Amino acid sequence: MIMTIVNDHSELGTLIRAERKRQKLTQEQLAALSGVGVRFVRELEHGKESCRIGLAFAVMQTLGISVEVNSRGGEA
């Protein structure tokens, strides 16, 4: 398991794009598998700030990317 720290929307997009390419999926294939539009995948990969979090989670779940949230104080 590889852990990557993502601090903003741009880094999340880069991570999603890299994982999609690692799995040899096109944006069109990922969109179809995730139940989202190709335009959404493109915007997500380019770090668009206003992307919808629910759809972003659908894409991440399709790629097998999980999210861990940590508070600044160490405990939630």
mmCIF file of N, CA and C in Angstrom:
data_model
loop_
_atom_site.group_PDB
_atom_site.id
_atom_site.type_symbol
_atom_site.label_atom_id
_atom_site.label_comp_id
_atom_site.label_asym_id
_atom_site.label_seq_id
_atom_site.Cartn_x
_atom_site.Cartn_y
_atom_site.Cartn_z
ATOM 1 N N MET A 1 0.829 -1.165 0.000
ATOM 2 C CA MET A 1 0.000 0.000 0.000
ATOM 3 C C MET A 1 0.887 1.246 0.000
ATOM 4 N N ILE A 2 0.595 2.149 -0.900
ATOM 5 C CA ILE A 2 1.339 3.398 -1.011
ATOM 6 C C ILE A 2 0.490 4.510 -0.412
ATOM 7 N N MET A 3 1.081 5.304 0.466
ATOM 8 C CA MET A 3 0.358 6.430 1.041
ATOM 9 C C MET A 3 0.889 7.718 0.431
ATOM 10 N N THR A 4 -0.024 8.520 -0.067
ATOM 11 C CA THR A 4 0.320 9.808 -0.645
ATOM 12 C C THR A 4 -0.476 10.879 0.075
ATOM 13 N N ILE A 5 0.176 11.920 0.474
ATOM 14 C CA ILE A 5 -0.518 13.028 1.122
ATOM 15 C C ILE A 5 -0.951 14.019 0.047
ATOM 16 N N VAL A 6 -2.236 14.335 0.066
ATOM 17 C CA VAL A 6 -2.815 15.269 -0.892
ATOM 18 C C VAL A 6 -3.309 16.475 -0.110
ATOM 19 N N ASN A 7 -2.812 17.644 -0.466
ATOM 20 C CA ASN A 7 -3.153 18.864 0.263
ATOM 21 C C ASN A 7 -4.107 19.796 -0.469
ATOM 22 N N ASP A 8 -4.340 19.556 -1.750
ATOM 23 C CA ASP A 8 -5.248 20.441 -2.468
ATOM 24 C C ASP A 8 -5.834 19.738 -3.686
ATOM 25 N N HIS A 9 -6.747 20.421 -4.344
ATOM 26 C CA HIS A 9 -7.472 19.863 -5.490
ATOM 27 C C HIS A 9 -6.545 19.537 -6.656
ATOM 28 N N SER A 10 -5.510 20.318 -6.843
ATOM 29 C CA SER A 10 -4.567 20.075 -7.932
ATOM 30 C C SER A 10 -3.797 18.766 -7.719
ATOM 31 N N GLU A 11 -3.347 18.542 -6.485
ATOM 32 C CA GLU A 11 -2.625 17.300 -6.168
ATOM 33 C C GLU A 11 -3.542 16.093 -6.291
ATOM 34 N N LEU A 12 -4.819 16.241 -5.916
ATOM 35 C CA LEU A 12 -5.770 15.138 -6.055
ATOM 36 C C LEU A 12 -5.947 14.788 -7.526
ATOM 37 N N GLY A 13 -6.079 15.791 -8.363
ATOM 38 C CA GLY A 13 -6.224 15.556 -9.796
ATOM 39 C C GLY A 13 -5.019 14.842 -10.378
ATOM 40 N N THR A 14 -3.837 15.256 -9.966
ATOM 41 C CA THR A 14 -2.602 14.617 -10.435
ATOM 42 C C THR A 14 -2.558 13.160 -10.006
ATOM 43 N N LEU A 15 -2.948 12.893 -8.770
ATOM 44 C CA LEU A 15 -2.973 11.517 -8.264
ATOM 45 C C LEU A 15 -3.953 10.646 -9.043
ATOM 46 N N ILE A 16 -5.132 11.169 -9.298
ATOM 47 C CA ILE A 16 -6.152 10.418 -10.038
ATOM 48 C C ILE A 16 -5.679 10.146 -11.466
ATOM 49 N N ARG A 17 -5.109 11.137 -12.100
ATOM 50 C CA ARG A 17 -4.620 10.953 -13.475
ATOM 51 C C ARG A 17 -3.514 9.892 -13.525
ATOM 52 N N ALA A 18 -2.577 9.945 -12.586
ATOM 53 C CA ALA A 18 -1.476 8.980 -12.560
ATOM 54 C C ALA A 18 -2.003 7.562 -12.349
ATOM 55 N N GLU A 19 -2.966 7.407 -11.458
ATOM 56 C CA GLU A 19 -3.516 6.074 -11.200
ATOM 57 C C GLU A 19 -4.308 5.558 -12.398
ATOM 58 N N ARG A 20 -5.060 6.448 -13.053
ATOM 59 C CA ARG A 20 -5.791 6.041 -14.263
ATOM 60 C C ARG A 20 -4.824 5.542 -15.321
ATOM 61 N N LYS A 21 -3.747 6.278 -15.525
ATOM 62 C CA LYS A 21 -2.760 5.869 -16.528
ATOM 63 C C LYS A 21 -2.048 4.587 -16.125
ATOM 64 N N ARG A 22 -1.764 4.421 -14.815
ATOM 65 C CA ARG A 22 -1.125 3.198 -14.341
ATOM 66 C C ARG A 22 -2.005 1.986 -14.636
ATOM 67 N N GLN A 23 -3.312 2.178 -14.542
ATOM 68 C CA GLN A 23 -4.253 1.093 -14.822
ATOM 69 C C GLN A 23 -4.596 0.985 -16.305
ATOM 70 N N LYS A 24 -3.938 1.814 -17.105
ATOM 71 C CA LYS A 24 -4.112 1.809 -18.565
ATOM 72 C C LYS A 24 -5.575 2.032 -18.993
ATOM 73 N N LEU A 25 -6.215 2.984 -18.333
ATOM 74 C CA LEU A 25 -7.580 3.363 -18.666
ATOM 75 C C LEU A 25 -7.570 4.710 -19.368
ATOM 76 N N THR A 26 -8.452 4.881 -20.333
ATOM 77 C CA THR A 26 -8.646 6.191 -20.936
ATOM 78 C C THR A 26 -9.599 6.980 -20.041
ATOM 79 N N GLN A 27 -9.663 8.263 -20.268
ATOM 80 C CA GLN A 27 -10.617 9.075 -19.513
ATOM 81 C C GLN A 27 -12.038 8.612 -19.801
ATOM 82 N N GLU A 28 -12.294 8.222 -21.017
ATOM 83 C CA GLU A 28 -13.618 7.753 -21.401
ATOM 84 C C GLU A 28 -13.973 6.459 -20.666
ATOM 85 N N GLN A 29 -13.023 5.539 -20.579
ATOM 86 C CA GLN A 29 -13.265 4.279 -19.875
ATOM 87 C C GLN A 29 -13.507 4.516 -18.388
ATOM 88 N N LEU A 30 -12.684 5.368 -17.776
ATOM 89 C CA LEU A 30 -12.852 5.664 -16.363
ATOM 90 C C LEU A 30 -14.202 6.322 -16.100
ATOM 91 N N ALA A 31 -14.587 7.233 -16.948
ATOM 92 C CA ALA A 31 -15.884 7.895 -16.786
ATOM 93 C C ALA A 31 -17.020 6.875 -16.844
ATOM 94 N N ALA A 32 -16.978 5.978 -17.812
ATOM 95 C CA ALA A 32 -18.028 4.974 -17.953
ATOM 96 C C ALA A 32 -18.071 4.037 -16.749
ATOM 97 N N LEU A 33 -16.919 3.599 -16.290
ATOM 98 C CA LEU A 33 -16.855 2.703 -15.133
ATOM 99 C C LEU A 33 -17.324 3.386 -13.856
ATOM 100 N N SER A 34 -17.107 4.690 -13.757
ATOM 101 C CA SER A 34 -17.436 5.450 -12.551
ATOM 102 C C SER A 34 -18.851 6.014 -12.568
ATOM 103 N N GLY A 35 -19.479 6.008 -13.739
ATOM 104 C CA GLY A 35 -20.819 6.577 -13.854
ATOM 105 C C GLY A 35 -20.818 8.098 -13.857
ATOM 106 N N VAL A 36 -19.743 8.678 -14.371
ATOM 107 C CA VAL A 36 -19.650 10.133 -14.478
ATOM 108 C C VAL A 36 -19.355 10.495 -15.927
ATOM 109 N N GLY A 37 -19.424 11.763 -16.244
ATOM 110 C CA GLY A 37 -19.127 12.209 -17.596
ATOM 111 C C GLY A 37 -17.635 12.358 -17.842
ATOM 112 N N VAL A 38 -17.253 12.257 -19.097
ATOM 113 C CA VAL A 38 -15.847 12.427 -19.477
ATOM 114 C C VAL A 38 -15.370 13.828 -19.111
ATOM 115 N N ARG A 39 -16.217 14.801 -19.304
ATOM 116 C CA ARG A 39 -15.842 16.187 -18.956
ATOM 117 C C ARG A 39 -15.498 16.285 -17.468
ATOM 118 N N PHE A 40 -16.265 15.604 -16.619
ATOM 119 C CA PHE A 40 -15.977 15.636 -15.186
ATOM 120 C C PHE A 40 -14.607 15.047 -14.900
ATOM 121 N N VAL A 41 -14.280 13.923 -15.515
ATOM 122 C CA VAL A 41 -12.968 13.292 -15.304
ATOM 123 C C VAL A 41 -11.865 14.247 -15.736
ATOM 124 N N ARG A 42 -12.033 14.880 -16.880
ATOM 125 C CA ARG A 42 -11.020 15.828 -17.363
ATOM 126 C C ARG A 42 -10.822 16.970 -16.371
ATOM 127 N N GLU A 43 -11.932 17.534 -15.906
ATOM 128 C CA GLU A 43 -11.841 18.659 -14.974
ATOM 129 C C GLU A 43 -11.247 18.220 -13.636
ATOM 130 N N LEU A 44 -11.600 17.036 -13.173
ATOM 131 C CA LEU A 44 -11.057 16.511 -11.924
ATOM 132 C C LEU A 44 -9.546 16.332 -12.033
ATOM 133 N N GLU A 45 -9.096 15.747 -13.133
ATOM 134 C CA GLU A 45 -7.668 15.522 -13.335
ATOM 135 C C GLU A 45 -6.898 16.837 -13.457
ATOM 136 N N HIS A 46 -7.553 17.873 -13.918
ATOM 137 C CA HIS A 46 -6.893 19.174 -14.053
ATOM 138 C C HIS A 46 -7.045 20.023 -12.798
ATOM 139 N N GLY A 47 -7.616 19.443 -11.732
ATOM 140 C CA GLY A 47 -7.676 20.132 -10.454
ATOM 141 C C GLY A 47 -8.701 21.235 -10.356
ATOM 142 N N LYS A 48 -9.784 21.125 -11.105
ATOM 143 C CA LYS A 48 -10.817 22.157 -11.035
ATOM 144 C C LYS A 48 -11.356 22.225 -9.611
ATOM 145 N N GLU A 49 -11.359 23.408 -9.048
ATOM 146 C CA GLU A 49 -11.757 23.605 -7.652
ATOM 147 C C GLU A 49 -13.210 23.281 -7.381
ATOM 148 N N SER A 50 -14.073 23.506 -8.319
ATOM 149 C CA SER A 50 -15.501 23.371 -8.060
ATOM 150 C C SER A 50 -16.063 21.984 -8.381
ATOM 151 N N CYS A 51 -15.216 20.968 -8.438
ATOM 152 C CA CYS A 51 -15.733 19.637 -8.758
ATOM 153 C C CYS A 51 -16.602 19.120 -7.621
ATOM 154 N N ARG A 52 -17.529 18.242 -7.922
ATOM 155 C CA ARG A 52 -18.453 17.697 -6.935
ATOM 156 C C ARG A 52 -17.803 16.538 -6.191
ATOM 157 N N ILE A 53 -17.771 16.634 -4.872
ATOM 158 C CA ILE A 53 -17.058 15.668 -4.044
ATOM 159 C C ILE A 53 -17.637 14.262 -4.181
ATOM 160 N N GLY A 54 -18.939 14.133 -4.312
ATOM 161 C CA GLY A 54 -19.544 12.810 -4.466
ATOM 162 C C GLY A 54 -19.074 12.114 -5.727
ATOM 163 N N LEU A 55 -18.985 12.856 -6.801
ATOM 164 C CA LEU A 55 -18.510 12.280 -8.061
ATOM 165 C C LEU A 55 -17.019 11.980 -7.985
ATOM 166 N N ALA A 56 -16.274 12.842 -7.302
ATOM 167 C CA ALA A 56 -14.839 12.594 -7.129
ATOM 168 C C ALA A 56 -14.627 11.293 -6.363
ATOM 169 N N PHE A 57 -15.432 11.047 -5.332
ATOM 170 C CA PHE A 57 -15.318 9.803 -4.588
ATOM 171 C C PHE A 57 -15.692 8.603 -5.454
ATOM 172 N N ALA A 58 -16.658 8.736 -6.349
ATOM 173 C CA ALA A 58 -17.020 7.641 -7.255
ATOM 174 C C ALA A 58 -15.839 7.274 -8.147
ATOM 175 N N VAL A 59 -15.143 8.280 -8.653
ATOM 176 C CA VAL A 59 -13.971 8.047 -9.501
ATOM 177 C C VAL A 59 -12.859 7.389 -8.688
ATOM 178 N N MET A 60 -12.611 7.900 -7.487
ATOM 179 C CA MET A 60 -11.556 7.324 -6.648
ATOM 180 C C MET A 60 -11.873 5.885 -6.274
ATOM 181 N N GLN A 61 -13.132 5.601 -5.968
ATOM 182 C CA GLN A 61 -13.525 4.229 -5.630
ATOM 183 C C GLN A 61 -13.301 3.299 -6.823
ATOM 184 N N THR A 62 -13.623 3.751 -8.009
ATOM 185 C CA THR A 62 -13.410 2.950 -9.211
ATOM 186 C C THR A 62 -11.940 2.605 -9.387
ATOM 187 N N LEU A 63 -11.061 3.552 -9.071
ATOM 188 C CA LEU A 63 -9.620 3.334 -9.205
ATOM 189 C C LEU A 63 -9.012 2.606 -8.008
ATOM 190 N N GLY A 64 -9.797 2.419 -6.951
ATOM 191 C CA GLY A 64 -9.267 1.758 -5.761
ATOM 192 C C GLY A 64 -8.483 2.688 -4.856
ATOM 193 N N ILE A 65 -8.736 3.979 -4.968
ATOM 194 C CA ILE A 65 -8.068 4.972 -4.126
ATOM 195 C C ILE A 65 -8.933 5.190 -2.890
ATOM 196 N N SER A 66 -8.346 5.047 -1.730
ATOM 197 C CA SER A 66 -9.080 5.311 -0.496
ATOM 198 C C SER A 66 -8.588 6.620 0.110
ATOM 199 N N VAL A 67 -9.387 7.164 1.005
ATOM 200 C CA VAL A 67 -9.081 8.444 1.610
ATOM 201 C C VAL A 67 -9.016 8.277 3.122
ATOM 202 N N GLU A 68 -7.990 8.843 3.711
ATOM 203 C CA GLU A 68 -7.866 8.887 5.162
ATOM 204 C C GLU A 68 -7.793 10.352 5.554
ATOM 205 N N VAL A 69 -8.604 10.734 6.521
ATOM 206 C CA VAL A 69 -8.645 12.124 6.945
ATOM 207 C C VAL A 69 -8.044 12.224 8.339
ATOM 208 N N ASN A 70 -7.106 13.144 8.505
ATOM 209 C CA ASN A 70 -6.462 13.383 9.795
ATOM 210 C C ASN A 70 -6.675 14.831 10.186
ATOM 211 N N SER A 71 -6.970 15.046 11.450
ATOM 212 C CA SER A 71 -7.113 16.419 11.925
ATOM 213 C C SER A 71 -5.748 16.990 12.255
ATOM 214 N N ARG A 72 -5.662 18.274 12.340
ATOM 215 C CA ARG A 72 -4.395 18.931 12.655
ATOM 216 C C ARG A 72 -3.904 18.564 14.046
ATOM 217 N N GLY A 73 -4.830 18.344 14.987
ATOM 218 C CA GLY A 73 -4.468 18.027 16.355
ATOM 219 C C GLY A 73 -4.110 16.570 16.569
ATOM 220 N N GLY A 74 -4.273 15.752 15.553
ATOM 221 C CA GLY A 74 -3.915 14.333 15.650
ATOM 222 C C GLY A 74 -5.096 13.426 15.923
ATOM 223 N N GLU A 75 -6.152 13.909 16.584
ATOM 224 C CA GLU A 75 -7.339 13.102 16.846
ATOM 225 C C GLU A 75 -8.559 13.825 16.328
ATOM 226 N N ALA A 76 -9.464 13.040 15.738
ATOM 227 C CA ALA A 76 -10.686 13.636 15.210
ATOM 228 C C ALA A 76 -11.728 13.760 16.286
#
